[in-house]
Amino acid sequence: MAIGMTAGLLGLAAGGQATAADGSGDLNGDGRADLLARDTSGVLWSYRGDGKGALAARTKVGGGWQTYKNLF
């Protein structure tokens, strides 16, 4: 679920709408796949994978990402 999730599905899971998502691999060094997503206002969010196909609650990375077309 984590890596194959589309931006639209991620938006629903987050309670908002995502304009871009990227399965960036392991962002925090715990050996589990994580995701990055940008919402419609340009805020970048991190979703930590739990290793079982689910994602933890999102964590705000920062704002101003609406100027970028892609996240990778």
PDB file of N, CA and C in Angstrom, residues 7-51:
ATOM      1  N   ALA A   7      -1.502   9.819  -5.423  1.00  0.00           N
ATOM      2  CA  ALA A   7      -1.692  11.096  -4.744  1.00  0.00           C
ATOM      3  C   ALA A   7      -3.141  11.281  -4.312  1.00  0.00           C
ATOM      4  N   GLY A   8      -4.091  10.865  -5.128  1.00  0.00           N
ATOM      5  CA  GLY A   8      -5.501  10.998  -4.774  1.00  0.00           C
ATOM      6  C   GLY A   8      -5.882  10.167  -3.573  1.00  0.00           C
ATOM      7  N   LEU A   9      -5.437   8.933  -3.516  1.00  0.00           N
ATOM      8  CA  LEU A   9      -5.735   8.087  -2.366  1.00  0.00           C
ATOM      9  C   LEU A   9      -5.060   8.621  -1.116  1.00  0.00           C
ATOM     10  N   LEU A  10      -3.867   9.110  -1.241  1.00  0.00           N
ATOM     11  CA  LEU A  10      -3.170   9.668  -0.094  1.00  0.00           C
ATOM     12  C   LEU A  10      -3.915  10.878   0.434  1.00  0.00           C
ATOM     13  N   GLY A  11      -4.441  11.685  -0.446  1.00  0.00           N
ATOM     14  CA  GLY A  11      -5.214  12.841  -0.019  1.00  0.00           C
ATOM     15  C   GLY A  11      -6.418  12.442   0.800  1.00  0.00           C
ATOM     16  N   LEU A  12      -7.098  11.392   0.390  1.00  0.00           N
ATOM     17  CA  LEU A  12      -8.248  10.914   1.152  1.00  0.00           C
ATOM     18  C   LEU A  12      -7.817  10.404   2.518  1.00  0.00           C
ATOM     19  N   ALA A  13      -6.696   9.708   2.582  1.00  0.00           N
ATOM     20  CA  ALA A  13      -6.203   9.178   3.848  1.00  0.00           C
ATOM     21  C   ALA A  13      -5.807  10.297   4.792  1.00  0.00           C
ATOM     22  N   ALA A  14      -5.366  11.413   4.257  1.00  0.00           N
ATOM     23  CA  ALA A  14      -4.892  12.525   5.074  1.00  0.00           C
ATOM     24  C   ALA A  14      -6.011  13.477   5.466  1.00  0.00           C
ATOM     25  N   GLY A  15      -7.202  13.276   4.924  1.00  0.00           N
ATOM     26  CA  GLY A  15      -8.295  14.183   5.210  1.00  0.00           C
ATOM     27  C   GLY A  15      -8.263  15.439   4.364  1.00  0.00           C
ATOM     28  N   GLY A  16      -7.496  15.436   3.312  1.00  0.00           N
ATOM     29  CA  GLY A  16      -7.394  16.583   2.426  1.00  0.00           C
ATOM     30  C   GLY A  16      -7.186  16.113   1.010  1.00  0.00           C
ATOM     31  N   GLN A  17      -6.519  16.909   0.227  1.00  0.00           N
ATOM     32  CA  GLN A  17      -6.248  16.537  -1.155  1.00  0.00           C
ATOM     33  C   GLN A  17      -4.764  16.724  -1.435  1.00  0.00           C
ATOM     34  N   ALA A  18      -4.141  15.696  -1.985  1.00  0.00           N
ATOM     35  CA  ALA A  18      -2.728  15.773  -2.342  1.00  0.00           C
ATOM     36  C   ALA A  18      -2.587  16.057  -3.823  1.00  0.00           C
ATOM     37  N   THR A  19      -1.630  16.902  -4.182  1.00  0.00           N
ATOM     38  CA  THR A  19      -1.375  17.201  -5.584  1.00  0.00           C
ATOM     39  C   THR A  19      -0.201  16.409  -6.123  1.00  0.00           C
ATOM     40  N   ALA A  20       0.621  15.847  -5.243  1.00  0.00           N
ATOM     41  CA  ALA A  20       1.765  15.028  -5.657  1.00  0.00           C
ATOM     42  C   ALA A  20       2.166  14.134  -4.501  1.00  0.00           C
ATOM     43  N   ALA A  21       2.637  12.940  -4.839  1.00  0.00           N
ATOM     44  CA  ALA A  21       3.139  12.010  -3.826  1.00  0.00           C
ATOM     45  C   ALA A  21       4.340  11.290  -4.399  1.00  0.00           C
ATOM     46  N   ASP A  22       5.247  10.891  -3.518  1.00  0.00           N
ATOM     47  CA  ASP A  22       6.461  10.202  -3.936  1.00  0.00           C
ATOM     48  C   ASP A  22       6.821   9.143  -2.912  1.00  0.00           C
ATOM     49  N   GLY A  23       6.968   7.905  -3.374  1.00  0.00           N
ATOM     50  CA  GLY A  23       7.468   6.833  -2.524  1.00  0.00           C
ATOM     51  C   GLY A  23       8.969   6.955  -2.443  1.00  0.00           C
ATOM     52  N   SER A  24       9.423   7.733  -1.514  1.00  0.00           N
ATOM     53  CA  SER A  24      10.828   8.132  -1.454  1.00  0.00           C
ATOM     54  C   SER A  24      11.740   7.122  -0.786  1.00  0.00           C
ATOM     55  N   GLY A  25      11.208   5.992  -0.388  1.00  0.00           N
ATOM     56  CA  GLY A  25      12.033   5.012   0.307  1.00  0.00           C
ATOM     57  C   GLY A  25      11.999   5.242   1.803  1.00  0.00           C
ATOM     58  N   ASP A  26      13.069   4.911   2.465  1.00  0.00           N
ATOM     59  CA  ASP A  26      13.166   4.997   3.911  1.00  0.00           C
ATOM     60  C   ASP A  26      13.722   6.364   4.304  1.00  0.00           C
ATOM     61  N   LEU A  27      12.863   7.246   4.768  1.00  0.00           N
ATOM     62  CA  LEU A  27      13.284   8.613   5.092  1.00  0.00           C
ATOM     63  C   LEU A  27      13.881   8.760   6.485  1.00  0.00           C
ATOM     64  N   ASN A  28      13.538   7.856   7.398  1.00  0.00           N
ATOM     65  CA  ASN A  28      13.992   8.018   8.778  1.00  0.00           C
ATOM     66  C   ASN A  28      14.939   6.919   9.258  1.00  0.00           C
ATOM     67  N   GLY A  29      15.364   6.037   8.353  1.00  0.00           N
ATOM     68  CA  GLY A  29      16.358   5.030   8.699  1.00  0.00           C
ATOM     69  C   GLY A  29      15.850   3.854   9.501  1.00  0.00           C
ATOM     70  N   ASP A  30      14.525   3.631   9.534  1.00  0.00           N
ATOM     71  CA  ASP A  30      13.998   2.502  10.302  1.00  0.00           C
ATOM     72  C   ASP A  30      13.813   1.238   9.464  1.00  0.00           C
ATOM     73  N   GLY A  31      14.203   1.295   8.179  1.00  0.00           N
ATOM     74  CA  GLY A  31      14.088   0.127   7.307  1.00  0.00           C
ATOM     75  C   GLY A  31      12.723  -0.070   6.684  1.00  0.00           C
ATOM     76  N   ARG A  32      11.823   0.888   6.860  1.00  0.00           N
ATOM     77  CA  ARG A  32      10.463   0.790   6.317  1.00  0.00           C
ATOM     78  C   ARG A  32      10.231   1.886   5.289  1.00  0.00           C
ATOM     79  N   ALA A  33       9.444   1.573   4.263  1.00  0.00           N
ATOM     80  CA  ALA A  33       9.150   2.537   3.199  1.00  0.00           C
ATOM     81  C   ALA A  33       8.263   3.662   3.720  1.00  0.00           C
ATOM     82  N   ASP A  34       8.619   4.895   3.368  1.00  0.00           N
ATOM     83  CA  ASP A  34       7.870   6.084   3.759  1.00  0.00           C
ATOM     84  C   ASP A  34       7.417   6.831   2.508  1.00  0.00           C
ATOM     85  N   LEU A  35       6.526   7.788   2.687  1.00  0.00           N
ATOM     86  CA  LEU A  35       6.022   8.609   1.583  1.00  0.00           C
ATOM     87  C   LEU A  35       6.159  10.090   1.895  1.00  0.00           C
ATOM     88  N   LEU A  36       6.280  10.873   0.836  1.00  0.00           N
ATOM     89  CA  LEU A  36       6.164  12.322   0.910  1.00  0.00           C
ATOM     90  C   LEU A  36       4.975  12.723   0.058  1.00  0.00           C
ATOM     91  N   ALA A  37       4.196  13.701   0.509  1.00  0.00           N
ATOM     92  CA  ALA A  37       3.069  14.200  -0.277  1.00  0.00           C
ATOM     93  C   ALA A  37       2.957  15.704  -0.088  1.00  0.00           C
ATOM     94  N   ARG A  38       2.516  16.366  -1.145  1.00  0.00           N
ATOM     95  CA  ARG A  38       2.292  17.811  -1.111  1.00  0.00           C
ATOM     96  C   ARG A  38       0.797  18.061  -1.223  1.00  0.00           C
ATOM     97  N   ASP A  39       0.270  18.910  -0.351  1.00  0.00           N
ATOM     98  CA  ASP A  39      -1.153  19.225  -0.438  1.00  0.00           C
ATOM     99  C   ASP A  39      -1.393  20.417  -1.360  1.00  0.00           C
ATOM    100  N   THR A  40      -2.652  20.785  -1.527  1.00  0.00           N
ATOM    101  CA  THR A  40      -3.008  21.827  -2.488  1.00  0.00           C
ATOM    102  C   THR A  40      -2.481  23.208  -2.102  1.00  0.00           C
ATOM    103  N   SER A  41      -2.145  23.423  -0.837  1.00  0.00           N
ATOM    104  CA  SER A  41      -1.593  24.715  -0.419  1.00  0.00           C
ATOM    105  C   SER A  41      -0.064  24.735  -0.450  1.00  0.00           C
ATOM    106  N   GLY A  42       0.556  23.636  -0.884  1.00  0.00           N
ATOM    107  CA  GLY A  42       2.007  23.587  -1.023  1.00  0.00           C
ATOM    108  C   GLY A  42       2.752  23.079   0.195  1.00  0.00           C
ATOM    109  N   VAL A  43       2.030  22.559   1.184  1.00  0.00           N
ATOM    110  CA  VAL A  43       2.681  22.003   2.370  1.00  0.00           C
ATOM    111  C   VAL A  43       3.133  20.575   2.055  1.00  0.00           C
ATOM    112  N   LEU A  44       4.377  20.270   2.403  1.00  0.00           N
ATOM    113  CA  LEU A  44       4.942  18.938   2.201  1.00  0.00           C
ATOM    114  C   LEU A  44       4.776  18.139   3.492  1.00  0.00           C
ATOM    115  N   TRP A  45       4.251  16.917   3.347  1.00  0.00           N
ATOM    116  CA  TRP A  45       3.976  16.041   4.491  1.00  0.00           C
ATOM    117  C   TRP A  45       4.762  14.749   4.355  1.00  0.00           C
ATOM    118  N   SER A  46       5.210  14.221   5.476  1.00  0.00           N
ATOM    119  CA  SER A  46       5.882  12.931   5.544  1.00  0.00           C
ATOM    120  C   SER A  46       4.935  11.924   6.184  1.00  0.00           C
ATOM    121  N   TYR A  47       4.842  10.754   5.568  1.00  0.00           N
ATOM    122  CA  TYR A  47       4.030   9.648   6.090  1.00  0.00           C
ATOM    123  C   TYR A  47       4.971   8.478   6.337  1.00  0.00           C
ATOM    124  N   ARG A  48       5.175   8.106   7.585  1.00  0.00           N
ATOM    125  CA  ARG A  48       6.080   7.014   7.939  1.00  0.00           C
ATOM    126  C   ARG A  48       5.369   5.681   7.766  1.00  0.00           C
ATOM    127  N   GLY A  49       6.022   4.745   7.085  1.00  0.00           N
ATOM    128  CA  GLY A  49       5.472   3.410   6.921  1.00  0.00           C
ATOM    129  C   GLY A  49       5.658   2.598   8.191  1.00  0.00           C
ATOM    130  N   ASP A  50       4.710   1.685   8.444  1.00  0.00           N
ATOM    131  CA  ASP A  50       4.827   0.856   9.640  1.00  0.00           C
ATOM    132  C   ASP A  50       5.390  -0.533   9.361  1.00  0.00           C
ATOM    133  N   GLY A  51       5.748  -0.803   8.101  1.00  0.00           N
ATOM    134  CA  GLY A  51       6.288  -2.111   7.738  1.00  0.00           C
ATOM    135  C   GLY A  51       5.229  -3.166   7.510  1.00  0.00           C
TER     136      GLY A  51
END
